[in-house]
Amino acid sequence: MQKKLLFILLISSVTWAQVANQAFEKGEWLRYRISYSNFFNAGNATLQIKETTYNGKEVYNVIGKGKTTGVISWFFKVKDHYESFFDKDHLLPYRFIRDINEGGYTKNKEILFDHTSHKALVKDFEKNTQNNYDFEQGVQDMISTLYYLRSMDISGLKKGDEISLKMFFDEKNYTFKLKFLGRETINTKFGKVATAKFRPYVQSGRVFKEEESLTVWVFYFYHHSPKLLNSPP
């Protein structure tokens, strides 16, 4: 049986304003439905943007939540909570929270980014430890990466082009790559939607067996918000 994760945009409520990135603003709220093999619902996920202050600076606070529902939750219960606090102008992260439980695999960490010293303070609340790590200039966290990419102008991309950026995750620096596969019109229950198709190079591990395990479709005109993700068998 083919395994597929399908995220379908259900709700988006936002009042758009003139901002530097012109792709998102406070008040945006996205809800996704997750299905297994495109056969039955497996869970849902949400992303919400707020504004707050951090060390005297106005920042975006993105809150991401995900959980399994129905029959799937009987066998593999997931309850994830992510937060990112990042600069409104340069979209650089200052604080990242990861509190997850995925079938008994748990993490409860907080990362504080100092972009002057290029040091990340990682607090592990399960192990009761905190350590400093070096990171490269312009680094992103797991959540801010999505919004940084959404702010980019993709109109000039050609099939096969790659986008690279630096990401700090789980005490390590990674190079995150995204290959542009072209433009595609997909059919949805809301009608035909113009999308841009990408393939991210993700770290292989517990969930995905290969580096090229995902295909992502994003709205081409609707502020580049993710529309659908597919994981092959």
Tab-separated table of C-alpha atoms in Angstrom:
chain	number	residue	atom	x	y	z
A	1	MET	CA	0.000	0.000	0.000
A	2	GLN	CA	1.343	3.405	-0.889
A	3	LYS	CA	2.105	5.600	2.073
A	4	LYS	CA	1.131	9.198	1.608
A	5	LEU	CA	0.974	12.222	3.831
A	6	LEU	CA	-1.491	14.700	2.412
A	7	PHE	CA	-1.804	18.169	3.896
A	8	ILE	CA	-4.808	20.086	2.556
A	9	LEU	CA	-5.364	23.719	3.406
A	10	LEU	CA	-8.731	24.078	5.118
A	11	ILE	CA	-8.851	27.536	6.639
A	12	SER	CA	-6.911	30.749	6.210
A	13	SER	CA	-7.990	33.922	7.967
A	14	VAL	CA	-5.844	37.022	7.643
A	15	THR	CA	-6.009	40.718	6.900
A	16	TRP	CA	-3.116	41.503	4.576
A	17	ALA	CA	-1.076	44.633	5.082
A	18	GLN	CA	1.965	46.171	3.447
A	19	VAL	CA	4.899	44.480	5.156
A	20	ALA	CA	8.514	44.016	4.157
A	21	ASN	CA	8.176	40.366	3.204
A	22	GLN	CA	4.769	40.807	1.488
A	23	ALA	CA	4.069	37.098	2.043
A	24	PHE	CA	2.563	36.839	5.521
A	25	GLU	CA	1.367	38.935	8.424
A	26	LYS	CA	0.109	38.540	11.955
A	27	GLY	CA	-3.295	36.901	12.142
A	28	GLU	CA	-2.560	34.272	9.520
A	29	TRP	CA	-3.871	30.885	10.616
A	30	LEU	CA	-3.449	27.762	8.512
A	31	ARG	CA	-4.980	24.379	9.222
A	32	TYR	CA	-3.962	21.189	7.459
A	33	ARG	CA	-5.556	17.773	7.335
A	34	ILE	CA	-3.236	14.767	7.328
A	35	SER	CA	-4.272	11.555	5.569
A	36	TYR	CA	-2.640	8.145	5.298
A	37	SER	CA	-2.444	6.696	1.769
A	38	ASN	CA	-5.069	9.301	0.821
A	39	PHE	CA	-7.545	6.855	2.357
A	40	PHE	CA	-8.446	8.004	5.871
A	41	ASN	CA	-7.708	10.935	8.134
A	42	ALA	CA	-4.649	10.555	10.333
A	43	GLY	CA	-4.457	13.914	12.088
A	44	ASN	CA	-4.276	17.658	11.716
A	45	ALA	CA	-1.743	20.454	12.011
A	46	THR	CA	-1.983	24.219	12.445
A	47	LEU	CA	0.322	27.205	11.972
A	48	GLN	CA	-0.526	30.550	13.538
A	49	ILE	CA	1.305	33.887	13.331
A	50	LYS	CA	1.267	36.362	16.196
A	51	GLU	CA	3.275	39.468	17.029
A	52	THR	CA	5.069	40.012	20.316
A	53	THR	CA	8.243	41.554	21.732
A	54	TYR	CA	11.457	39.700	22.518
A	55	ASN	CA	14.287	41.495	24.325
A	56	GLY	CA	12.662	44.784	23.399
A	57	LYS	CA	12.293	43.945	19.687
A	58	GLU	CA	9.080	43.408	17.760
A	59	VAL	CA	9.060	39.852	16.439
A	60	TYR	CA	6.816	37.310	14.789
A	61	ASN	CA	5.787	34.405	16.989
A	62	VAL	CA	4.752	31.386	14.929
A	63	ILE	CA	3.051	28.544	16.788
A	64	GLY	CA	2.869	25.154	15.135
A	65	LYS	CA	0.853	22.244	16.507
A	66	GLY	CA	0.237	18.753	15.205
A	67	LYS	CA	-1.517	15.662	16.470
A	68	THR	CA	-2.855	12.326	15.288
A	69	THR	CA	-6.579	11.634	15.428
A	70	GLY	CA	-8.945	8.701	15.120
A	71	VAL	CA	-7.702	5.153	14.635
A	72	ILE	CA	-4.105	6.207	13.938
A	73	SER	CA	-3.811	7.737	17.415
A	74	TRP	CA	-4.571	4.328	18.945
A	75	PHE	CA	-1.400	2.899	17.412
A	76	PHE	CA	0.870	5.918	17.023
A	77	LYS	CA	0.001	8.943	19.110
A	78	VAL	CA	1.541	12.248	18.107
A	79	LYS	CA	1.313	15.520	19.976
A	80	ASP	CA	3.773	18.163	18.765
A	81	HIS	CA	4.230	21.791	19.763
A	82	TYR	CA	6.666	24.143	18.032
A	83	GLU	CA	7.272	27.857	18.411
A	84	SER	CA	9.610	30.267	16.696
A	85	PHE	CA	10.291	33.905	17.528
A	86	PHE	CA	11.989	35.648	14.613
A	87	ASP	CA	12.872	39.160	13.498
A	88	LYS	CA	10.209	40.978	11.475
A	89	ASP	CA	12.671	42.609	9.084
A	90	HIS	CA	15.386	40.019	8.508
A	91	LEU	CA	13.405	36.930	9.573
A	92	LEU	CA	16.296	35.679	11.725
A	93	PRO	CA	15.277	33.453	14.664
A	94	TYR	CA	15.853	34.474	18.279
A	95	ARG	CA	14.082	31.669	20.122
A	96	PHE	CA	12.870	28.210	19.127
A	97	ILE	CA	10.751	25.766	21.154
A	98	ARG	CA	10.296	22.085	20.361
A	99	ASP	CA	8.094	19.985	22.652
A	100	ILE	CA	7.090	16.748	20.935
A	101	ASN	CA	5.788	13.274	21.622
A	102	GLU	CA	5.730	11.008	18.583
A	103	GLY	CA	4.807	7.471	19.518
A	104	GLY	CA	6.827	7.684	22.716
A	105	TYR	CA	9.764	9.511	21.104
A	106	THR	CA	9.960	12.766	23.056
A	107	LYS	CA	11.942	15.995	22.889
A	108	ASN	CA	11.560	19.113	25.006
A	109	LYS	CA	14.101	21.727	23.989
A	110	GLU	CA	14.529	25.463	23.714
A	111	ILE	CA	17.134	27.210	21.563
A	112	LEU	CA	18.213	30.823	22.096
A	113	PHE	CA	20.079	32.396	19.169
A	114	ASP	CA	22.665	35.161	19.649
A	115	HIS	CA	23.359	36.571	16.191
A	116	THR	CA	26.191	38.779	17.458
A	117	SER	CA	28.326	35.965	18.854
A	118	HIS	CA	26.827	33.323	16.528
A	119	LYS	CA	26.140	31.123	19.532
A	120	ALA	CA	23.057	29.006	20.158
A	121	LEU	CA	22.167	28.121	23.737
A	122	VAL	CA	20.342	24.781	23.682
A	123	LYS	CA	18.319	23.905	26.765
A	124	ASP	CA	17.308	20.254	27.060
A	125	PHE	CA	14.573	20.052	29.692
A	126	GLU	CA	14.450	16.251	29.657
A	127	LYS	CA	18.161	15.882	30.403
A	128	ASN	CA	18.303	19.082	32.474
A	129	THR	CA	21.287	20.340	30.469
A	130	GLN	CA	22.205	23.467	28.547
A	131	ASN	CA	25.061	23.871	26.108
A	132	ASN	CA	26.359	26.458	23.655
A	133	TYR	CA	26.947	25.680	19.990
A	134	ASP	CA	28.362	27.729	17.127
A	135	PHE	CA	26.139	28.483	14.164
A	136	GLU	CA	26.737	30.094	10.807
A	137	GLN	CA	25.631	33.566	9.817
A	138	GLY	CA	22.086	33.790	8.481
A	139	VAL	CA	20.973	30.534	10.088
A	140	GLN	CA	17.294	29.604	10.400
A	141	ASP	CA	15.408	27.315	12.760
A	142	MET	CA	12.972	24.617	11.689
A	143	ILE	CA	9.917	26.920	11.656
A	144	SER	CA	11.474	30.216	10.525
A	145	THR	CA	12.868	28.349	7.496
A	146	LEU	CA	9.342	27.979	6.109
A	147	TYR	CA	8.556	31.683	6.431
A	148	TYR	CA	11.939	32.752	5.099
A	149	LEU	CA	11.310	30.643	2.002
A	150	ARG	CA	7.793	32.038	1.619
A	151	SER	CA	9.211	35.566	1.508
A	152	MET	CA	11.479	34.760	-1.451
A	153	ASP	CA	10.691	35.800	-5.011
A	154	ILE	CA	10.362	32.557	-6.984
A	155	SER	CA	9.143	34.087	-10.239
A	156	GLY	CA	12.566	33.715	-11.866
A	157	LEU	CA	13.154	30.095	-10.906
A	158	LYS	CA	13.744	27.565	-13.673
A	159	LYS	CA	13.149	23.834	-13.475
A	160	GLY	CA	16.117	22.208	-11.743
A	161	ASP	CA	17.194	25.337	-9.846
A	162	GLU	CA	18.113	24.826	-6.197
A	163	ILE	CA	17.639	27.049	-3.161
A	164	SER	CA	20.039	26.565	-0.246
A	165	LEU	CA	19.982	27.986	3.248
A	166	LYS	CA	21.563	27.224	6.593
A	167	MET	CA	19.511	25.666	9.383
A	168	PHE	CA	20.355	24.859	13.010
A	169	PHE	CA	18.517	21.830	14.378
A	170	ASP	CA	19.198	19.397	17.236
A	171	GLU	CA	22.571	20.935	18.155
A	172	LYS	CA	23.833	20.728	14.572
A	173	ASN	CA	24.214	22.953	11.523
A	174	TYR	CA	22.634	21.727	8.314
A	175	THR	CA	22.444	22.948	4.734
A	176	PHE	CA	18.802	22.796	3.702
A	177	LYS	CA	18.254	22.456	-0.043
A	178	LEU	CA	15.108	22.819	-2.090
A	179	LYS	CA	14.954	21.813	-5.760
A	180	PHE	CA	12.417	23.517	-8.035
A	181	LEU	CA	10.538	20.921	-10.109
A	182	GLY	CA	8.411	23.349	-12.085
A	183	ARG	CA	4.920	24.790	-12.037
A	184	GLU	CA	1.879	22.560	-11.879
A	185	THR	CA	-1.886	22.998	-11.781
A	186	ILE	CA	-3.519	20.539	-9.395
A	187	ASN	CA	-7.169	19.649	-8.934
A	188	THR	CA	-8.733	20.189	-5.519
A	189	LYS	CA	-12.280	20.180	-4.198
A	190	PHE	CA	-12.078	23.974	-4.457
A	191	GLY	CA	-11.179	23.799	-8.153
A	192	LYS	CA	-7.900	24.009	-10.050
A	193	VAL	CA	-5.005	25.658	-8.229
A	194	ALA	CA	-1.730	26.980	-9.675
A	195	THR	CA	1.220	25.711	-7.648
A	196	ALA	CA	5.002	25.629	-7.632
A	197	LYS	CA	6.452	22.157	-7.098
A	198	PHE	CA	9.558	21.586	-4.957
A	199	ARG	CA	11.585	18.693	-3.605
A	200	PRO	CA	13.329	19.382	-0.292
A	201	TYR	CA	16.398	17.389	0.646
A	202	VAL	CA	15.501	16.230	4.127
A	203	GLN	CA	17.611	14.386	6.656
A	204	SER	CA	16.894	10.659	6.446
A	205	GLY	CA	15.998	9.042	9.724
A	206	ARG	CA	13.017	7.890	11.737
A	207	VAL	CA	10.276	9.132	9.427
A	208	PHE	CA	11.758	9.324	5.922
A	209	LYS	CA	14.073	6.614	4.611
A	210	GLU	CA	15.729	8.594	1.844
A	211	GLU	CA	17.107	12.094	1.487
A	212	GLU	CA	14.686	12.896	-1.349
A	213	SER	CA	11.560	11.610	0.375
A	214	LEU	CA	9.190	14.550	-0.006
A	215	THR	CA	7.486	16.505	-2.734
A	216	VAL	CA	5.923	19.838	-1.811
A	217	TRP	CA	3.375	21.926	-3.707
A	218	VAL	CA	2.915	25.554	-2.665
A	219	PHE	CA	0.373	28.099	-3.830
A	220	TYR	CA	2.068	30.042	-6.600
A	221	PHE	CA	-0.001	33.191	-6.148
A	222	TYR	CA	-1.340	32.757	-2.607
A	223	HIS	CA	1.685	33.948	-0.643
A	224	HIS	CA	3.564	30.685	-1.217
A	225	SER	CA	1.789	28.876	1.615
A	226	PRO	CA	2.187	25.066	1.472
A	227	LYS	CA	-0.714	23.302	-0.196
A	228	LEU	CA	0.188	19.622	-0.325
A	229	LEU	CA	3.030	17.332	0.734
A	230	ASN	CA	3.539	13.822	-0.585
A	231	SER	CA	5.779	11.074	0.791
A	232	PRO	CA	6.307	8.137	-1.586
A	233	PRO	CA	6.417	4.504	-0.408
